[in-house]
Amino acid sequence: MSTTLDSRYRHCAAPAAAVAIAGVLTLVAPGTALAAPPMPSGYYRGNVTSAPIADTVWFGKNFTGSRVVNNTAVGWAFPGAVYRGRSVQDGAPVIVVDYSGTTVGFVRDELRADGRGRYWGRALNGSTELLRFHLTR
């Protein structure tokens, strides 16, 4: 830890916990509520970070209110519901993309905002990660 970080840690009223949110390390006191990420709106280009070959068939998502549809090599597909929820992996606040009732109903996307208008996402089957992706304007 840096000297400044050590100093801040020692002077906390309560012990602090290091929390990584979208790759940014933050000190959070126990009991501190983490804010839900802002809801995405409009079109976001997608980039699959865990399996780049998937970028040849998936290009992004278009968010309209509480709905989303994916831009794929075969056109617009895989509509889903969008709402705030908790991660099935760590309980942190996330934006959930729920594909229940579709051909990919076993998939759930969890999105976390990076604070710069972009989102990091995970596609999950239950709590098992299928892939990771990044959404940008």
XYZ file of N, CA and C in Angstrom:
411
model
N 0.838 -1.187 0.000
C 0.000 0.000 0.000
C 0.878 1.243 0.000
N 0.365 2.312 -0.574
C 1.099 3.570 -0.574
C 1.036 4.192 0.812
N 1.918 5.138 1.084
C 1.927 5.826 2.366
C 0.602 6.528 2.607
N 0.061 7.182 1.585
C -1.223 7.871 1.719
C -2.333 6.888 2.040
N -2.365 5.764 1.337
C -3.392 4.758 1.570
C -3.251 4.169 2.966
N -2.009 3.887 3.399
C -1.779 3.393 4.759
C -2.310 4.387 5.779
N -2.026 5.664 5.558
C -2.467 6.709 6.475
C -3.987 6.766 6.551
N -4.652 6.727 5.423
C -6.116 6.760 5.409
C -6.695 5.540 6.102
N -6.089 4.389 5.868
C -6.580 3.157 6.475
C -6.483 3.246 7.995
N -5.343 3.739 8.515
C -5.137 3.830 9.963
C -6.076 4.835 10.613
N -6.487 5.871 9.899
C -7.304 6.928 10.487
C -8.797 6.749 10.267
N -9.219 5.609 9.746
C -10.651 5.345 9.578
C -11.292 5.161 10.942
N -12.513 5.672 11.094
C -13.239 5.493 12.348
C -13.525 4.017 12.593
N -13.802 3.303 11.532
C -14.036 1.859 11.617
C -13.081 1.195 10.643
N -12.734 -0.062 10.875
C -11.858 -0.729 9.909
C -12.445 -0.640 8.507
N -11.596 -0.441 7.544
C -12.048 -0.311 6.159
C -11.820 -1.614 5.415
N -12.610 -1.813 4.398
C -12.442 -2.974 3.527
C -12.136 -2.469 2.131
N -11.222 -3.124 1.455
C -10.920 -2.754 0.072
C -11.921 -3.447 -0.830
N -12.582 -2.673 -1.661
C -13.587 -3.206 -2.568
C -13.189 -2.833 -3.986
N -13.124 -3.809 -4.865
C -12.811 -3.547 -6.271
C -14.110 -3.464 -7.047
N -14.385 -2.306 -7.620
C -15.581 -2.106 -8.427
C -15.110 -1.675 -9.799
N -15.396 -2.514 -10.786
C -14.996 -2.239 -12.174
C -13.519 -1.885 -12.268
N -12.699 -2.596 -11.486
C -11.265 -2.408 -11.576
C -10.726 -1.225 -10.796
N -11.575 -0.514 -10.054
C -11.134 0.628 -9.262
C -11.158 0.217 -7.799
N -10.042 0.384 -7.099
C -9.962 0.015 -5.699
C -10.457 1.170 -4.846
N -11.400 0.872 -3.951
C -12.006 1.890 -3.107
C -12.000 1.407 -1.672
N -11.804 2.303 -0.718
C -11.933 1.941 0.689
C -13.366 2.186 1.124
N -13.969 1.158 1.713
C -15.363 1.240 2.132
C -15.458 0.767 3.566
N -16.073 1.558 4.427
C -16.268 1.160 5.817
C -17.344 0.090 5.904
N -17.242 -0.827 6.872
C -18.278 -1.850 7.036
C -19.648 -1.210 7.201
N -20.643 -1.807 6.589
C -22.009 -1.286 6.685
C -22.330 -0.225 5.658
N -21.340 0.211 4.883
C -21.576 1.221 3.857
C -22.355 0.602 2.704
N -23.450 1.237 2.332
C -24.242 0.742 1.203
C -23.574 1.165 -0.094
N -23.443 0.239 -1.007
C -22.901 0.563 -2.324
C -24.052 0.934 -3.238
N -23.929 2.039 -3.945
C -25.003 2.517 -4.819
C -25.154 1.614 -6.031
N -26.394 1.465 -6.470
C -26.662 0.698 -7.685
C -26.119 1.472 -8.880
N -25.598 0.769 -9.872
C -25.096 1.459 -11.061
C -26.227 2.154 -11.816
N -25.918 3.213 -12.565
C -26.956 3.878 -13.353
C -27.468 2.954 -14.457
N -28.747 3.090 -14.784
C -29.348 2.264 -15.833
C -28.817 2.701 -17.197
N -28.395 1.765 -18.026
C -27.954 2.122 -19.378
C -29.141 2.508 -20.251
N -28.885 3.346 -21.241
C -29.926 3.773 -22.170
C -29.297 3.975 -23.540
N -29.950 3.438 -24.566
C -29.430 3.585 -25.919
C -28.528 2.438 -26.324
N -27.779 2.659 -27.407
C -26.941 1.601 -27.969
C -25.534 1.628 -27.381
N -25.029 0.447 -27.040
C -23.663 0.262 -26.563
C -22.985 -0.798 -27.421
N -21.793 -0.481 -27.930
C -20.990 -1.469 -28.650
C -20.455 -2.486 -27.647
N -20.421 -3.729 -28.061
C -19.933 -4.775 -27.176
C -18.584 -5.310 -27.599
N -17.831 -5.755 -26.608
C -16.538 -6.379 -26.836
C -16.415 -7.523 -25.844
N -16.316 -8.747 -26.345
C -16.166 -9.903 -25.458
C -14.703 -9.981 -25.048
N -14.436 -9.818 -23.756
C -13.056 -9.773 -23.276
C -12.513 -11.142 -22.901
N -13.388 -12.104 -22.634
C -12.915 -13.429 -22.220
C -12.813 -14.416 -23.379
N -13.465 -14.121 -24.485
C -13.437 -14.999 -25.666
C -13.580 -14.135 -26.910
N -12.499 -13.452 -27.323
C -12.581 -12.490 -28.427
C -13.206 -13.021 -29.715
N -13.143 -14.314 -29.959
C -13.760 -14.881 -31.165
C -15.263 -14.599 -31.188
N -15.870 -14.440 -30.016
C -17.308 -14.166 -29.933
C -17.665 -12.810 -30.534
N -16.681 -11.912 -30.660
C -16.934 -10.603 -31.278
C -17.355 -10.721 -32.737
N -17.173 -11.877 -33.341
C -17.588 -12.072 -34.731
C -19.084 -12.358 -34.850
N -19.745 -12.648 -33.731
C -21.185 -12.953 -33.775
C -22.024 -12.050 -32.876
N -21.398 -11.307 -31.963
C -22.129 -10.403 -31.065
C -21.463 -9.039 -31.111
N -22.303 -7.992 -31.320
C -21.755 -6.654 -31.540
C -22.150 -5.625 -30.491
N -23.168 -5.904 -29.673
C -23.568 -4.940 -28.665
C -24.998 -5.129 -28.212
N -25.479 -4.136 -27.456
C -26.830 -4.177 -26.892
C -27.499 -2.819 -27.067
N -28.814 -2.833 -27.256
C -29.599 -1.605 -27.303
C -30.597 -1.625 -26.146
N -30.470 -0.632 -25.250
C -31.318 -0.529 -24.065
C -32.412 0.505 -24.293
N -33.644 0.127 -24.007
C -34.792 1.030 -24.087
C -35.626 0.821 -22.830
N -35.505 1.750 -21.889
C -36.245 1.601 -20.635
C -35.836 0.326 -19.916
N -36.820 -0.520 -19.658
C -36.555 -1.760 -18.926
C -36.351 -2.953 -19.858
N -36.046 -2.695 -21.124
C -35.852 -3.771 -22.113
C -34.489 -3.625 -22.803
N -33.989 -4.739 -23.314
C -32.739 -4.750 -24.069
C -32.875 -5.753 -25.204
N -32.153 -5.504 -26.283
C -32.054 -6.468 -27.378
C -30.596 -6.464 -27.842
N -30.095 -7.631 -28.227
C -28.696 -7.799 -28.624
C -28.526 -7.674 -30.128
N -27.451 -7.014 -30.534
C -27.083 -6.879 -31.940
C -26.143 -8.041 -32.272
N -26.590 -8.939 -33.148
C -25.821 -10.146 -33.463
C -25.593 -10.268 -34.966
N -24.819 -11.248 -35.350
C -24.542 -11.501 -36.766
C -25.799 -11.865 -37.543
N -26.842 -12.336 -36.859
C -28.102 -12.684 -37.532
C -29.158 -11.595 -37.349
N -28.753 -10.431 -36.829
C -29.685 -9.324 -36.612
C -29.975 -9.128 -35.133
N -31.034 -8.385 -34.866
C -31.417 -8.113 -33.479
C -32.042 -9.371 -32.888
N -31.507 -9.826 -31.759
C -31.959 -11.090 -31.175
C -31.802 -11.066 -29.656
N -32.388 -12.040 -29.021
C -32.277 -12.259 -27.580
C -32.726 -11.056 -26.754
N -34.019 -10.721 -26.810
C -34.530 -9.636 -25.977
C -34.508 -10.048 -24.506
N -34.430 -9.055 -23.647
C -34.430 -9.339 -22.218
C -34.976 -8.182 -21.416
N -35.271 -8.470 -20.154
C -35.714 -7.450 -19.203
C -34.488 -6.899 -18.475
N -34.520 -5.609 -18.156
C -33.404 -4.947 -17.478
C -33.911 -4.351 -16.172
N -33.202 -4.636 -15.084
C -33.582 -4.084 -13.781
C -32.380 -4.099 -12.842
N -32.497 -3.329 -11.755
C -31.443 -3.321 -10.738
C -31.615 -4.544 -9.843
N -30.499 -5.107 -9.449
C -30.546 -6.267 -8.569
C -29.212 -6.466 -7.878
N -29.027 -7.658 -7.350
C -27.786 -8.028 -6.662
C -27.094 -9.141 -7.437
N -25.786 -9.106 -7.443
C -25.004 -10.128 -8.124
C -25.195 -11.479 -7.446
N -25.360 -12.526 -8.248
C -25.445 -13.874 -7.685
C -24.065 -14.356 -7.244
N -23.004 -13.681 -7.679
C -21.653 -14.093 -7.306
C -21.165 -13.444 -6.019
N -21.416 -12.136 -5.844
C -20.876 -11.470 -4.653
C -21.872 -10.575 -3.921
N -23.113 -10.508 -4.380
C -24.138 -9.721 -3.695
C -24.074 -8.224 -3.925
N -23.117 -7.745 -4.710
C -22.981 -6.310 -4.976
C -24.107 -5.838 -5.897
N -24.441 -4.532 -5.847
C -25.466 -3.992 -6.744
C -25.018 -4.090 -8.205
N -25.919 -4.542 -9.069
C -25.642 -4.682 -10.501
C -26.891 -4.326 -11.292
N -26.713 -4.119 -12.581
C -27.829 -4.069 -13.517
C -27.976 -5.489 -14.047
N -29.175 -6.044 -13.933
C -29.435 -7.412 -14.376
C -30.094 -7.373 -15.746
N -29.616 -8.201 -16.661
C -30.304 -8.456 -17.923
C -30.816 -9.887 -17.816
N -32.134 -10.008 -17.782
C -32.807 -11.285 -17.539
C -33.419 -11.787 -18.842
N -32.963 -12.942 -19.295
C -33.440 -13.509 -20.555
C -34.490 -14.603 -20.347
N -35.099 -14.668 -19.159
C -36.133 -15.678 -18.878
C -37.205 -15.657 -19.957
N -37.682 -16.842 -20.336
C -38.740 -16.943 -21.333
C -38.258 -16.871 -22.768
N -36.934 -16.830 -22.972
C -36.380 -16.821 -24.330
C -35.571 -18.100 -24.542
N -35.040 -18.269 -25.743
C -34.237 -19.461 -26.034
C -32.938 -19.500 -25.236
N -32.523 -18.354 -24.694
C -31.329 -18.306 -23.840
C -31.724 -17.945 -22.410
N -32.882 -18.442 -21.986
C -33.420 -18.125 -20.665
C -32.553 -18.545 -19.502
N -31.599 -19.417 -19.735
C -30.683 -19.855 -18.682
C -29.574 -18.835 -18.429
N -29.467 -17.809 -19.297
C -28.409 -16.800 -19.182
C -28.922 -15.582 -18.427
N -28.056 -15.032 -17.608
C -28.315 -13.774 -16.895
C -27.047 -12.947 -17.052
N -27.201 -11.713 -17.547
C -26.065 -10.794 -17.606
C -26.088 -9.924 -16.359
N -24.911 -9.648 -15.817
C -24.773 -8.700 -14.712
C -23.820 -7.609 -15.165
N -24.278 -6.346 -15.080
C -23.499 -5.197 -15.544
C -23.081 -4.332 -14.366
N -21.857 -3.830 -14.431
C -21.347 -2.881 -13.436
C -20.797 -1.670 -14.180
N -21.218 -0.491 -13.766
C -20.760 0.750 -14.393
C -19.321 1.029 -13.983
N -18.549 1.616 -14.895
C -17.163 1.954 -14.571
C -17.001 3.426 -14.189
N -18.098 4.164 -14.117
C -18.031 5.572 -13.743
C -17.719 6.501 -14.900
N -17.501 5.954 -16.092
C -17.183 6.758 -17.275
C -18.169 6.497 -18.403
N -19.381 6.042 -18.037
C -20.412 5.802 -19.040
C -20.303 4.465 -19.741
N -19.438 3.602 -19.241
C -19.271 2.269 -19.825
C -19.647 1.223 -18.784
N -19.806 -0.009 -19.247
C -20.199 -1.102 -18.356
C -19.328 -2.325 -18.594
N -18.979 -3.000 -17.509
C -18.333 -4.309 -17.559
C -19.416 -5.324 -17.272
N -19.467 -6.396 -18.043
C -20.525 -7.377 -17.859
C -20.014 -8.796 -17.761
N -20.852 -9.612 -17.134
C -20.615 -11.051 -17.058
C -21.887 -11.747 -17.478
N -21.759 -12.722 -18.356
C -22.887 -13.584 -18.703
C -22.769 -14.815 -17.812
N -23.854 -15.137 -17.114
C -23.837 -16.228 -16.143
C -24.903 -17.263 -16.452
N -24.619 -18.500 -16.093
C -25.605 -19.580 -16.058
C -25.650 -19.989 -14.595
N -26.688 -19.545 -13.872
C -26.682 -19.690 -12.417
C -25.601 -18.775 -11.880
N -24.661 -19.324 -11.115
C -23.541 -18.508 -10.637
C -22.253 -18.813 -11.408
N -22.361 -19.638 -12.455
C -21.196 -19.991 -13.272
C -21.003 -18.969 -14.389
N -19.821 -18.384 -14.439
C -19.516 -17.391 -15.473
C -19.310 -18.069 -16.821
N -20.029 -17.566 -17.826
C -19.886 -18.062 -19.198
C -18.876 -17.233 -19.973
N -18.959 -15.902 -19.815
C -18.013 -15.005 -20.474
C -18.102 -13.625 -19.859
N -17.098 -12.799 -20.186
C -17.046 -11.397 -19.744
C -17.058 -10.502 -20.972
N -17.666 -9.316 -20.801
C -17.736 -8.382 -21.922
C -17.698 -6.956 -21.416
N -17.486 -6.030 -22.348
C -17.403 -4.600 -22.057
C -18.346 -3.879 -23.005
N -19.106 -2.917 -22.486
C -20.025 -2.121 -23.305
C -19.571 -0.669 -23.314
N -19.452 -0.080 -24.508
C -19.059 1.323 -24.651
C -19.992 2.013 -25.632
N -20.074 3.327 -25.542
C -20.900 4.122 -26.461
C -20.286 4.149 -27.833
